Coordinates of C-alpha atoms in Angstrom, one line a residue:
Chain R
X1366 CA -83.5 -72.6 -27.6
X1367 CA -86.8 -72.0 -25.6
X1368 CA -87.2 -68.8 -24.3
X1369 CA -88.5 -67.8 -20.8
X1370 CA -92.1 -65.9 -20.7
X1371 CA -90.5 -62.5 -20.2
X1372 CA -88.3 -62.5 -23.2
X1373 CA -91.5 -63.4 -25.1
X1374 CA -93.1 -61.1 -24.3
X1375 CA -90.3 -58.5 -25.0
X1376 CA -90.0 -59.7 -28.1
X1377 CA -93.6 -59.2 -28.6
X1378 CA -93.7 -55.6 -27.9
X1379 CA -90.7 -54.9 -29.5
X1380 CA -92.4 -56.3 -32.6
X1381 CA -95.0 -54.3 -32.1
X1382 CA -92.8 -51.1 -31.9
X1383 CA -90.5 -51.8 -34.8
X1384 CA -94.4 -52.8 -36.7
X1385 CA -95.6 -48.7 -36.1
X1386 CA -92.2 -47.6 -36.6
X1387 CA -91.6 -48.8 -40.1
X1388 CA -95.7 -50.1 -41.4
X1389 CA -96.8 -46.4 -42.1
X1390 CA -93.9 -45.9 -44.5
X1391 CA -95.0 -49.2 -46.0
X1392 CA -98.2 -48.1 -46.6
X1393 CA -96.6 -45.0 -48.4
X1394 CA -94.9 -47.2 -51.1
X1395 CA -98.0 -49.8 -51.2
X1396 CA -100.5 -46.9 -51.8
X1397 CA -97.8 -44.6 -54.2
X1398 CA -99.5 -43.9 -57.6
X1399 CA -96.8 -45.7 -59.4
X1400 CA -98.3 -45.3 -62.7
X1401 CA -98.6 -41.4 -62.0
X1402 CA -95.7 -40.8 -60.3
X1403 CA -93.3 -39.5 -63.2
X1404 CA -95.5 -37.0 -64.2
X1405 CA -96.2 -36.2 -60.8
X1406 CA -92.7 -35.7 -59.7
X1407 CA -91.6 -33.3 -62.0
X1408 CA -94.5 -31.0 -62.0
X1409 CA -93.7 -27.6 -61.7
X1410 CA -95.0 -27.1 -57.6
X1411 CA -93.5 -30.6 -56.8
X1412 CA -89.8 -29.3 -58.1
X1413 CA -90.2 -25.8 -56.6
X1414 CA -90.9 -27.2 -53.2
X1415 CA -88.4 -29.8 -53.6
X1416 CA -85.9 -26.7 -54.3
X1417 CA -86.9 -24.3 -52.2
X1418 CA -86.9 -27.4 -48.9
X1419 CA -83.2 -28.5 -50.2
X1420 CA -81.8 -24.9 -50.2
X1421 CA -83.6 -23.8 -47.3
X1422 CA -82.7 -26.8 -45.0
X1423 CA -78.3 -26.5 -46.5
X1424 CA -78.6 -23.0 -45.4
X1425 CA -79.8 -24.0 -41.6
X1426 CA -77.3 -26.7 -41.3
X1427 CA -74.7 -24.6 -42.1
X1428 CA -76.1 -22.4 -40.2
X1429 CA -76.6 -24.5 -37.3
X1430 CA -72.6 -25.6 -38.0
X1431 CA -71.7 -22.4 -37.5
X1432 CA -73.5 -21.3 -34.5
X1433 CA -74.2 -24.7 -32.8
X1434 CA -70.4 -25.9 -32.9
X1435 CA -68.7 -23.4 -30.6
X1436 CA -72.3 -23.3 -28.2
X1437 CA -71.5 -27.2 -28.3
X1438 CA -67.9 -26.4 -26.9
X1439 CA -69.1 -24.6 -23.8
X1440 CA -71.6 -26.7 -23.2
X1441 CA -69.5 -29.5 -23.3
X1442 CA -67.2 -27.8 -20.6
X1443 CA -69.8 -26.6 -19.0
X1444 CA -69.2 -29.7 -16.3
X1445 CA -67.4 -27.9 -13.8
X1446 CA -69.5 -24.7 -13.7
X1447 CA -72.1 -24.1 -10.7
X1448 CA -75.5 -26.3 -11.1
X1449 CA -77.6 -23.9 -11.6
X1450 CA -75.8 -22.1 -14.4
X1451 CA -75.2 -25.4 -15.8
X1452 CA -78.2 -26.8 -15.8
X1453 CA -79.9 -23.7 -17.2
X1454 CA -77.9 -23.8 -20.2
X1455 CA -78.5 -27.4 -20.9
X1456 CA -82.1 -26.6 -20.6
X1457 CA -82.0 -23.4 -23.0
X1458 CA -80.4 -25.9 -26.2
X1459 CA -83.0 -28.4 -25.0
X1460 CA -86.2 -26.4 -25.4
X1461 CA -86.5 -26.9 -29.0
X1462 CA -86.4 -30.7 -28.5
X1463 CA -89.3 -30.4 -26.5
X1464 CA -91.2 -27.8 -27.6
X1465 CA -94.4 -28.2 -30.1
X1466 CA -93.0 -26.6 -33.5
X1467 CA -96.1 -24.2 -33.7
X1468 CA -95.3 -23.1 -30.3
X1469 CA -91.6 -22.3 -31.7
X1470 CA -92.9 -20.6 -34.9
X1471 CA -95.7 -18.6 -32.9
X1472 CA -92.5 -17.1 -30.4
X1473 CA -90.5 -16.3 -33.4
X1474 CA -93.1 -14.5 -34.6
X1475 CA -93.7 -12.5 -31.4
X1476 CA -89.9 -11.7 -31.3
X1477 CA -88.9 -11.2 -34.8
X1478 CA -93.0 -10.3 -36.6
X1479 CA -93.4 -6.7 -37.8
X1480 CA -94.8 -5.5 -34.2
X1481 CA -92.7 -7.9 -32.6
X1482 CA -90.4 -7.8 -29.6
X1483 CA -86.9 -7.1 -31.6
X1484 CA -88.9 -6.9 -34.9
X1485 CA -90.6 -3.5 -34.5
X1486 CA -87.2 -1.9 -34.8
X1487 CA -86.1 -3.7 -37.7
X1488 CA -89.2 -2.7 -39.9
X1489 CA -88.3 1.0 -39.8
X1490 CA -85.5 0.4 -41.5
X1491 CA -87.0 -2.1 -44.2
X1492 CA -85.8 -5.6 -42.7
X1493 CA -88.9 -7.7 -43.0
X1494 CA -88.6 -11.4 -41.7
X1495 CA -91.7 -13.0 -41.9
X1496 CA -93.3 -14.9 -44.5
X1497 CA -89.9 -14.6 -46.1
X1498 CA -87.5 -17.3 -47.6
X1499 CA -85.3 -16.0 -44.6
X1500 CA -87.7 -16.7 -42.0
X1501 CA -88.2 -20.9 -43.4
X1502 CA -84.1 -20.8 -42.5
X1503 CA -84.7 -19.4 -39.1
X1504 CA -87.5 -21.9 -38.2
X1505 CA -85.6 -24.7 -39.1
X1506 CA -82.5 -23.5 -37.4
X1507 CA -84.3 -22.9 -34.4
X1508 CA -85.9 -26.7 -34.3
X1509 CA -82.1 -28.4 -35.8
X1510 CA -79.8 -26.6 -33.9
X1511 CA -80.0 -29.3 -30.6
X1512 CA -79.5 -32.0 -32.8
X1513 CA -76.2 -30.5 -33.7
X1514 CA -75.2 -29.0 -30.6
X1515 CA -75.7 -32.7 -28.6
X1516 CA -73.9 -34.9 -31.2
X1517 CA -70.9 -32.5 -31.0
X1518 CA -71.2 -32.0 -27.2
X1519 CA -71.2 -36.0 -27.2
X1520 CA -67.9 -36.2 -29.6
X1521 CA -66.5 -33.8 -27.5
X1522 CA -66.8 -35.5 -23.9
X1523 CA -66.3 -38.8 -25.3
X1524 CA -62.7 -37.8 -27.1
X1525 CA -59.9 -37.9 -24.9
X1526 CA -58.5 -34.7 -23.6
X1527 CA -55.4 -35.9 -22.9
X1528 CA -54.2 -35.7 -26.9
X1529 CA -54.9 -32.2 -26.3
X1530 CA -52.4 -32.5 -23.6
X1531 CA -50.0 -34.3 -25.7
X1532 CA -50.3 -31.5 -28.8
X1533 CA -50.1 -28.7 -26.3
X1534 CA -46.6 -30.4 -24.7
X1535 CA -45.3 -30.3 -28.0
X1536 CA -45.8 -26.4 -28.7
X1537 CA -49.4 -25.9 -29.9
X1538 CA -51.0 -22.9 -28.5
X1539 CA -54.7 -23.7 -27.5
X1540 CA -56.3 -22.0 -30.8
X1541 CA -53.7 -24.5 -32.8
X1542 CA -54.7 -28.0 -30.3
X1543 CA -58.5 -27.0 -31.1
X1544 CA -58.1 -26.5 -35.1
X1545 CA -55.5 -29.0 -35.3
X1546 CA -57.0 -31.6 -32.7
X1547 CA -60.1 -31.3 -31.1
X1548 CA -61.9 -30.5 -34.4
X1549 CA -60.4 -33.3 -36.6
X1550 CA -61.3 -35.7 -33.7
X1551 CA -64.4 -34.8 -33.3
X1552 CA -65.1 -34.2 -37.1
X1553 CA -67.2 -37.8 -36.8
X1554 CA -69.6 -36.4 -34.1
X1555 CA -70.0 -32.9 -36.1
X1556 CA -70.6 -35.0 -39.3
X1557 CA -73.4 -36.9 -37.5
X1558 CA -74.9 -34.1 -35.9
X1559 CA -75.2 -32.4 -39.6
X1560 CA -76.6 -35.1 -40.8
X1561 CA -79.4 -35.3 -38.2
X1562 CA -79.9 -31.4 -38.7
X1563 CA -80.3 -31.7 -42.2
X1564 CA -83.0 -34.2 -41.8
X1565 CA -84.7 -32.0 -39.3
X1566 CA -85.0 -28.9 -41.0
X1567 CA -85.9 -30.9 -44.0
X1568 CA -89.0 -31.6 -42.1
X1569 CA -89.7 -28.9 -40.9
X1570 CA -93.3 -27.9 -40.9
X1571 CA -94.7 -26.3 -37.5
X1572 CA -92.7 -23.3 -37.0
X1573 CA -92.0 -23.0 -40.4
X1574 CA -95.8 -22.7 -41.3
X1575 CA -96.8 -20.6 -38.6
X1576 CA -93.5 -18.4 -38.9
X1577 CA -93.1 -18.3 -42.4
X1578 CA -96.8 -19.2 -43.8
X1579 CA -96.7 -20.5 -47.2
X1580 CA -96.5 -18.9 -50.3
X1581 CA -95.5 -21.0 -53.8
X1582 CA -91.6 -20.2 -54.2
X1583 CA -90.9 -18.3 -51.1
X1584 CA -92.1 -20.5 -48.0
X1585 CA -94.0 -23.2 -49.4
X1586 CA -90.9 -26.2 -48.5
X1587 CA -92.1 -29.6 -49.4
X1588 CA -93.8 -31.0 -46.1
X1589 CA -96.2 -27.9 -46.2
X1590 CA -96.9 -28.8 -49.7
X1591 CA -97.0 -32.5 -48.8
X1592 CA -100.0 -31.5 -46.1
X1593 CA -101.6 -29.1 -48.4
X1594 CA -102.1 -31.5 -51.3
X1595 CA -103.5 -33.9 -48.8
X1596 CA -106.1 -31.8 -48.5
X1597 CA -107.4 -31.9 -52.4
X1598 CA -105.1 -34.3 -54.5
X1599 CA -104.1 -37.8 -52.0
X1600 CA -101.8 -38.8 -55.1
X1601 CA -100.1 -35.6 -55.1
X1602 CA -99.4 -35.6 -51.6
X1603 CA -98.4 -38.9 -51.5
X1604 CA -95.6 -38.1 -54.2
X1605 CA -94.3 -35.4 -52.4
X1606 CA -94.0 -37.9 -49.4
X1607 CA -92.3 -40.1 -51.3
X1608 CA -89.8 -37.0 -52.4
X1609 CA -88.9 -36.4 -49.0
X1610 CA -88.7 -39.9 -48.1
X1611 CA -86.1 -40.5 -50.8
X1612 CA -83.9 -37.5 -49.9
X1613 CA -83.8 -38.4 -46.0
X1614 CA -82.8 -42.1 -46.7
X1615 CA -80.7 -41.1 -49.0
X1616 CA -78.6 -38.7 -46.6
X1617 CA -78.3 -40.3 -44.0
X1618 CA -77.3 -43.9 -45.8
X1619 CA -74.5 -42.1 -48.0
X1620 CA -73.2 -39.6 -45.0
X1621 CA -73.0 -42.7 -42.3
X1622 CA -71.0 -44.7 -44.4
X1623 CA -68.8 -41.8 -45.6
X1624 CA -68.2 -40.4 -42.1
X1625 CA -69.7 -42.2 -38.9
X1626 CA -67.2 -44.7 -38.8
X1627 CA -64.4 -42.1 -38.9
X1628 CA -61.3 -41.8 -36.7
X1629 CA -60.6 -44.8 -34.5
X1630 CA -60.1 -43.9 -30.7
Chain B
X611 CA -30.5 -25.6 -27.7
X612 CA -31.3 -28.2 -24.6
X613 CA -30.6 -27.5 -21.2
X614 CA -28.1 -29.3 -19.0
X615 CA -30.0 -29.4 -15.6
X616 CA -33.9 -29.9 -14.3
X617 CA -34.4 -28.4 -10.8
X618 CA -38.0 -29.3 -9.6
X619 CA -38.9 -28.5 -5.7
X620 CA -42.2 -27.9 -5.8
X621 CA -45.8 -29.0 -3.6
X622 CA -49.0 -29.7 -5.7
X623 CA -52.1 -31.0 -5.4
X624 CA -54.8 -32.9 -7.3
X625 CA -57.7 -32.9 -5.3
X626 CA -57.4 -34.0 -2.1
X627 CA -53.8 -35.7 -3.0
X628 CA -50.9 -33.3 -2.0
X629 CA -47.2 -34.0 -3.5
X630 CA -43.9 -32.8 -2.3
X631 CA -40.9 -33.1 -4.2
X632 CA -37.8 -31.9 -5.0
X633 CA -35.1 -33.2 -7.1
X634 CA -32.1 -32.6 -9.8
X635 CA -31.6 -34.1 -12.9
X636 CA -28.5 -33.7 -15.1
X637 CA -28.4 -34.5 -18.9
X638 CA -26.9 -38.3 -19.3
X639 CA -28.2 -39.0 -16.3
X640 CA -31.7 -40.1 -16.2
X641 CA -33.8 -40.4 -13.7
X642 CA -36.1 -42.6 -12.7
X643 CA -39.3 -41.1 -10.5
X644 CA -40.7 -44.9 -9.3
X645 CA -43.0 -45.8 -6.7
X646 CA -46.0 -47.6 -6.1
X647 CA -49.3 -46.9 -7.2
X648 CA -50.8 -43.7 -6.2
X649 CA -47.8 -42.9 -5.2
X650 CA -47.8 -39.2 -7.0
X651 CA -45.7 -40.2 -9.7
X652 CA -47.8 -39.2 -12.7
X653 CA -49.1 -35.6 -10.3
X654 CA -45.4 -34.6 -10.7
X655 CA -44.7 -35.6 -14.5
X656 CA -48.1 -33.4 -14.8
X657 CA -46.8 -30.3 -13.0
X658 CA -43.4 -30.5 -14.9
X659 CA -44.9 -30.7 -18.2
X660 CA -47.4 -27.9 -17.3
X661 CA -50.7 -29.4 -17.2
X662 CA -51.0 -29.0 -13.1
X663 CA -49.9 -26.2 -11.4
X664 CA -48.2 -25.8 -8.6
X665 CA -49.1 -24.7 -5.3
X666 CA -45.9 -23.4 -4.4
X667 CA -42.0 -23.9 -5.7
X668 CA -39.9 -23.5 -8.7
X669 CA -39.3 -25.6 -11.6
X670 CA -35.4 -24.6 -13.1
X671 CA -34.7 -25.5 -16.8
X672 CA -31.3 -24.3 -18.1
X673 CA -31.6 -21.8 -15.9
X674 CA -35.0 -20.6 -16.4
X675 CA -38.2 -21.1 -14.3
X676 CA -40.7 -22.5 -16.3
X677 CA -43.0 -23.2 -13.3
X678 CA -45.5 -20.2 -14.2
X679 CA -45.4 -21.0 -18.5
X680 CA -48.4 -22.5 -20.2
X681 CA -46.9 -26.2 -21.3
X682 CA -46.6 -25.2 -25.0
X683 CA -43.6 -22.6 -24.2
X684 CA -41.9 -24.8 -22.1
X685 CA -40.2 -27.0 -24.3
X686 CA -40.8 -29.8 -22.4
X687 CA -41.4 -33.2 -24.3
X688 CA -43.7 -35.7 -22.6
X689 CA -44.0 -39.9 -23.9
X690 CA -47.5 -41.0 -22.6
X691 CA -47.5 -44.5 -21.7
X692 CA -50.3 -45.4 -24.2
X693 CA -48.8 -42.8 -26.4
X694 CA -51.8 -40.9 -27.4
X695 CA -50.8 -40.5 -30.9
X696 CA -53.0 -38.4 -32.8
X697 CA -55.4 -41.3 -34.3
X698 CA -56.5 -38.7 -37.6
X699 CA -52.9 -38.2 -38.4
X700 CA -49.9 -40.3 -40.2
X701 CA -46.9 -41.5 -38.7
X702 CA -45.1 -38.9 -40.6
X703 CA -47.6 -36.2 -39.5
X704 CA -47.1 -37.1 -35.9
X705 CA -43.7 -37.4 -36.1
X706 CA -43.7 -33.5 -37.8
X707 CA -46.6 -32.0 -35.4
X708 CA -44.2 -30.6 -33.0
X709 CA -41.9 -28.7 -35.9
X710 CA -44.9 -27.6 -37.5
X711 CA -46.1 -26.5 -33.9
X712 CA -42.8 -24.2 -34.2
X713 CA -43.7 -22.6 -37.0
X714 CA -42.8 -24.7 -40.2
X715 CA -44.9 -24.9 -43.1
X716 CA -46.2 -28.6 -43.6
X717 CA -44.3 -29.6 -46.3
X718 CA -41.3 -28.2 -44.4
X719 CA -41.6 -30.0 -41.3
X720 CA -42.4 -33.2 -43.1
X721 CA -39.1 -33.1 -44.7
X722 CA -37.6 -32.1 -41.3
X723 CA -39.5 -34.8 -40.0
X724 CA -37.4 -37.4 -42.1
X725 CA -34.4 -38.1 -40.3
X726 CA -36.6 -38.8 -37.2
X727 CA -38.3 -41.6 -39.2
X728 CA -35.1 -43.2 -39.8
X729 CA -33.5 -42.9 -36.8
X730 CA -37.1 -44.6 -35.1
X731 CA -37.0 -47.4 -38.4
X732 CA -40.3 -46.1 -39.1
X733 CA -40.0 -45.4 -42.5
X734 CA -41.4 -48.2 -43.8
X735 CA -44.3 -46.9 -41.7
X736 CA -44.4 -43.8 -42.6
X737 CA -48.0 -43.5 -44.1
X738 CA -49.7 -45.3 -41.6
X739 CA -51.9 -44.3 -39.4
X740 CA -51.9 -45.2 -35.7
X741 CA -54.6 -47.7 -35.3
X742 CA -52.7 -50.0 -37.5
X743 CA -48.9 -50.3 -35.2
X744 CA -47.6 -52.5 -33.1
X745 CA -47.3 -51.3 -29.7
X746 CA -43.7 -51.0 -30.0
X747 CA -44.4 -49.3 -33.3
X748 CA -46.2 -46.6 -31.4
X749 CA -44.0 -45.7 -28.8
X750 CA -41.0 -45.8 -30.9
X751 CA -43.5 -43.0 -32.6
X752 CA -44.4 -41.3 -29.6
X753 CA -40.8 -41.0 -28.9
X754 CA -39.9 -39.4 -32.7
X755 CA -42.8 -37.1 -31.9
X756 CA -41.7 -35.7 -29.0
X757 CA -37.8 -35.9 -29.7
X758 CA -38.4 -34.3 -33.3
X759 CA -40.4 -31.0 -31.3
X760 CA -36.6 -30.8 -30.2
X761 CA -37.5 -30.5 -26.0
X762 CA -35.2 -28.7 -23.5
X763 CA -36.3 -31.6 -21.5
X764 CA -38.0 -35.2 -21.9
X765 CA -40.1 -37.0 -19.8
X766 CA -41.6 -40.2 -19.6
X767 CA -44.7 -42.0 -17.7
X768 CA -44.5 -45.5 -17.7
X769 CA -43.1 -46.2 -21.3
X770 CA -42.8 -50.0 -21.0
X771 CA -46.7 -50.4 -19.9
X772 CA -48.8 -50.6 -22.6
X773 CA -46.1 -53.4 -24.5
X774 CA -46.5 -56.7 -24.3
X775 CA -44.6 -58.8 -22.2
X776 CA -42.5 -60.5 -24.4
X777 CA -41.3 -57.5 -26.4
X778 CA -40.8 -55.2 -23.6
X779 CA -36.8 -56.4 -23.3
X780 CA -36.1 -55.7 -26.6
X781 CA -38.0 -52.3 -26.3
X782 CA -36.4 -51.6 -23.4
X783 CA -32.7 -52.0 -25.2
X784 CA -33.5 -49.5 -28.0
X785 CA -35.2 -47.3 -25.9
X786 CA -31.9 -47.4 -23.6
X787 CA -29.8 -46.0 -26.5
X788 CA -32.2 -43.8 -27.4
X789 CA -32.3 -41.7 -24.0
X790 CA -28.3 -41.6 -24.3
X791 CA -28.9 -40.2 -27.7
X792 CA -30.6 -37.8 -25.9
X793 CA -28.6 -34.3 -24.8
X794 CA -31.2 -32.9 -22.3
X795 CA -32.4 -33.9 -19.0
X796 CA -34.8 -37.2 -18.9
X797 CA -37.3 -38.4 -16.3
X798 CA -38.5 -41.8 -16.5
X799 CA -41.7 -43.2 -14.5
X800 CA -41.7 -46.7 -13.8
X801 CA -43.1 -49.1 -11.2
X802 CA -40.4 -52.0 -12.4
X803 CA -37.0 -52.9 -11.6
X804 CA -35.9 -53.7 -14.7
X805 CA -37.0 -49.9 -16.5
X806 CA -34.9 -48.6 -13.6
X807 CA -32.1 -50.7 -14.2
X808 CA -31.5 -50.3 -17.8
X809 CA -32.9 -46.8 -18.4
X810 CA -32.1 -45.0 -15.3
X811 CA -29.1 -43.7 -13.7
X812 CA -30.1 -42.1 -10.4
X813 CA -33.1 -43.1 -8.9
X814 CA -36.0 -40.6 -6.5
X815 CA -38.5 -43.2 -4.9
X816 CA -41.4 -41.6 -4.3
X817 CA -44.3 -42.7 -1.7
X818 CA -47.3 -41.4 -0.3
X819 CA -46.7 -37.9 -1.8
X820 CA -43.6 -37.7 -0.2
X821 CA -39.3 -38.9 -1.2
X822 CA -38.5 -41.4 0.7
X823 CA -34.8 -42.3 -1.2
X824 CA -32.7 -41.1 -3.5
X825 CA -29.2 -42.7 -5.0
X826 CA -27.7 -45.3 -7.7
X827 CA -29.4 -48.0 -8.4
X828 CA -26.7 -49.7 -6.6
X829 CA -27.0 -47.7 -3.7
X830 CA -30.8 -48.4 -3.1
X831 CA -29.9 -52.1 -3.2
X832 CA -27.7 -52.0 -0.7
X833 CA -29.2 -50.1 1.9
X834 CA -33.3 -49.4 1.1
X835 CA -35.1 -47.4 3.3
X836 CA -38.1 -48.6 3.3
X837 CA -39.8 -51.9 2.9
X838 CA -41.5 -50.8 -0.9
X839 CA -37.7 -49.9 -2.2
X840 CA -36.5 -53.6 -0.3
X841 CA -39.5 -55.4 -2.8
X842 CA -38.4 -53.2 -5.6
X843 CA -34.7 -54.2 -5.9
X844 CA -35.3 -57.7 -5.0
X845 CA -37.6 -57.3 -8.2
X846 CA -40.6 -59.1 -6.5
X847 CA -42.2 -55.5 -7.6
X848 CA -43.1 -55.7 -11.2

């Protein structure tokens, strides 16, 4: 088959995209210090931050589950509210999308720092978020959440409502059709989300620097110490890459297969 | 306990489309609400299962008006035409939704859900889910389901639609003696002579938001009003 100008050309580009998409990570595994790397994965920093970024980022996507599942509901039925109401809220779950993570980490400080907007009342009585283990959760929260809210929103407007009708005519009281229902059938779209907030607040490093600086143990999650070896040891850093490669691949390959494919329509 | 009588007179609307109807149906005598397309068939079915409301009117079950209760207290069992089993549950578990719904424990309503299974032949089918039936499978499912939630009332919308073409006869014949089984008042929606004739006993034809007939089947063949009933008993309206 000969193809027309155009779709070369397409093609071309295309190439070129999936070439700057997937060469870099290449040139992770061609440059790795192979020979170096066992002794370079479990030293004592590398396991810390690998710790520390695994707990940290669980914590947020729960966290995000919890918080970011029932904001995804309203949002979802948001459709027959006024515009401007409407379009405001869409915009309020967007602006972590769009927003440089510094930027994010730098208004978390203003409102939750020790002279902070809400903070200045919580230090009086000994609540301290900053530069805390606590604050690496609420940066990465803060940067996850959409992806959680929009794959659930999706789910939700995609499944069809009239099952919901069907449960209700047959006695289920609209706390029962949501648990019993609407959850379950959106479960693959909540699974999805996770997934994608997992991976985001594993990578966290913008707000989470900024917010929550980095101390050895407390703050330090692996992408900060990824940059920082950079800096003084290119092996080291590369290793740590490598880490976080591993553990994003690895999530989303086992998750998709265990849950994406999920309830037939 | 089901009810012997369905009073519906009642005007609705869904947006711009206003219905008017009012009609009687008596337990071992269903009804069948047809019509053409657009007609407002499915508007009604809506409002008497509570998922529209009405504008104005009154909707007598046994005596009571349900017209103001939210559709799970109004006992009031509804057949989708494509079913809309719930696709993350078992044929058993859909078949047991509605007495769970009512407050039995899931193991309980399972076993109450038994009987049902064998009365619909689908025990053989019991652990499947509903991607994987027939489409007769499913509506003989959608019809345990909402027989098993024990309904005052049972309604409906097109059940012969989604089925192939070569089935739908034999459908139609168990679905017949099922309806007789049935001790409460039944409203069938149908667009098709044939649903009317071996499902139905009266008939309300229903055009343009409006009634425009009401009798037998036999009656409306021998004098119909308007030109749509004249193609429907002639069955050159499938």
């Amino acid at each position: 088959m000969r193809l027309s100008g155009p779709a070369v050309i397409i093609r071309v580009i295309a190439g070129l995209a999936l070439a700057l998409l997937v060469l870099p990570l290449l040139g992770i595994l061609l440059s790795a210090p192979w020979p170096r790397l066992p002794a370079l994965l479990v030293a004592p920093a590398t396991l810390q931050a690998l710790g520390l970024s695994l707990l940290t980022a669980l914590i947020s996507t729960a966290l995000c589950l919890l918080l970011g599942t029932p904001l995804a509901v309203v949002l979802a039925r948001s459709v027959s509210w006024p515009v401007v109401p409407r379009r405001l809220l869409r915009a309020a779950v967007t602006i972590p999308l769009v927003l440089p993570p510094v930027v994010g980490g730098l208004a978390l400080l203003l409102l939750l720092g020790r002279n902070g907007i809400l903070g200045k009342y919580l230090a009086p009585i000994g609540v301290t978020i900053p530069f805390t283990t606590g604050a690496v959760v609420i940066a990465q929260t803060f940067v996850a959440m959409p992806f959680l809210v929009f794959a659930v929103e999706g789910a939700l407007r995609g499944a069809d409502r009239r099952v919901e009708l069907a449960a209700a005519s047959l006695g289920a009281s609209p706390l029962r059709v949501f648990r019993t229902v609407t959850v379950p059938l959106v479960a693959p779209g909540i699974a999805a989300g996770a997934v994608l907030c997992f991976a985001r607040a594993l990578g966290e490093f913008g707000a989470t620097i900024t917010f929550a600086g980095s101390y050895p143990g407390i703050t330090r999650t692996l992408p900060i110490a990824s940059y920082l070896a950079s800096q003084s040891d290119l092996n080291q850093s590369i290793a740590l890459a490598l880490v976080l490669l591993v553990v994003s691949v690895a999530v989303l390959l086992g998750l998709r297969d265990r849950w994406l494919p999920g309830v037939r329509g | 306990m089901t009810a012997s009588v369905l009073v519906a007179d009642f005007s609705a609307r869904q947006g711009s489309f206003q219905v008017t109807a009012a009609f009687g149906v008596v337990a071992g005598r269903p009804l069948a609400l047809v019509g053409p397309n657009g007609a407002g068939k499915t508007t009604v079915l809506n409002v008497l299962a509570g998922h529209l409301a009405v504008g104005s009117g009154s909707i007598l079950l046994g005596g009571r008006d349900i017209v103001d209760l939210a559709p799970e207290a109004r006992r009031v069992g509804l057949v989708f035409q494509d079913f809309l089993l719930f696709p993350h549950l078992t044929v058993t578990d859909n078949v047991a939704y509605g007495i769970r719904m009512r407050g039995a424990r899931r193991s309980a309503a399972r076993a109450a859900a038994l009987p049902w299974l064998e009365r619909f032949e689908l025990g053989a089918l019991a652990g499947r889910y509903p991607h994987e039936l027939s489409g007769g499978q499913a509506q003989r499912v959608a019809l345990a389901r909402a027989l098993a939630a024990e309904p005052d009332a049972l309604l409906l919308d097109e059940p012969m639609a989604a089925l192939d073409v070569e089935i739908r006869d034999e459908v139609r014949a168990e679905l017949a003696a099922h309806l007789r089984d049935f001790a409460g008042p039944t409203v069938v929606v149908t667009h098709s002579a044939a649903d009317v004739a071996a499902l139905a006993a009266d008939v309300v034809v229903l055009e343009r938001g409006a009634i425009t007939q009401r009798g037998s089947w036999a009656q409306l063949r021998a004098a119909p009003a308007t030109p749509y009933v004249r193609r429907l008993v002639e069955r050159r309206e499938e």
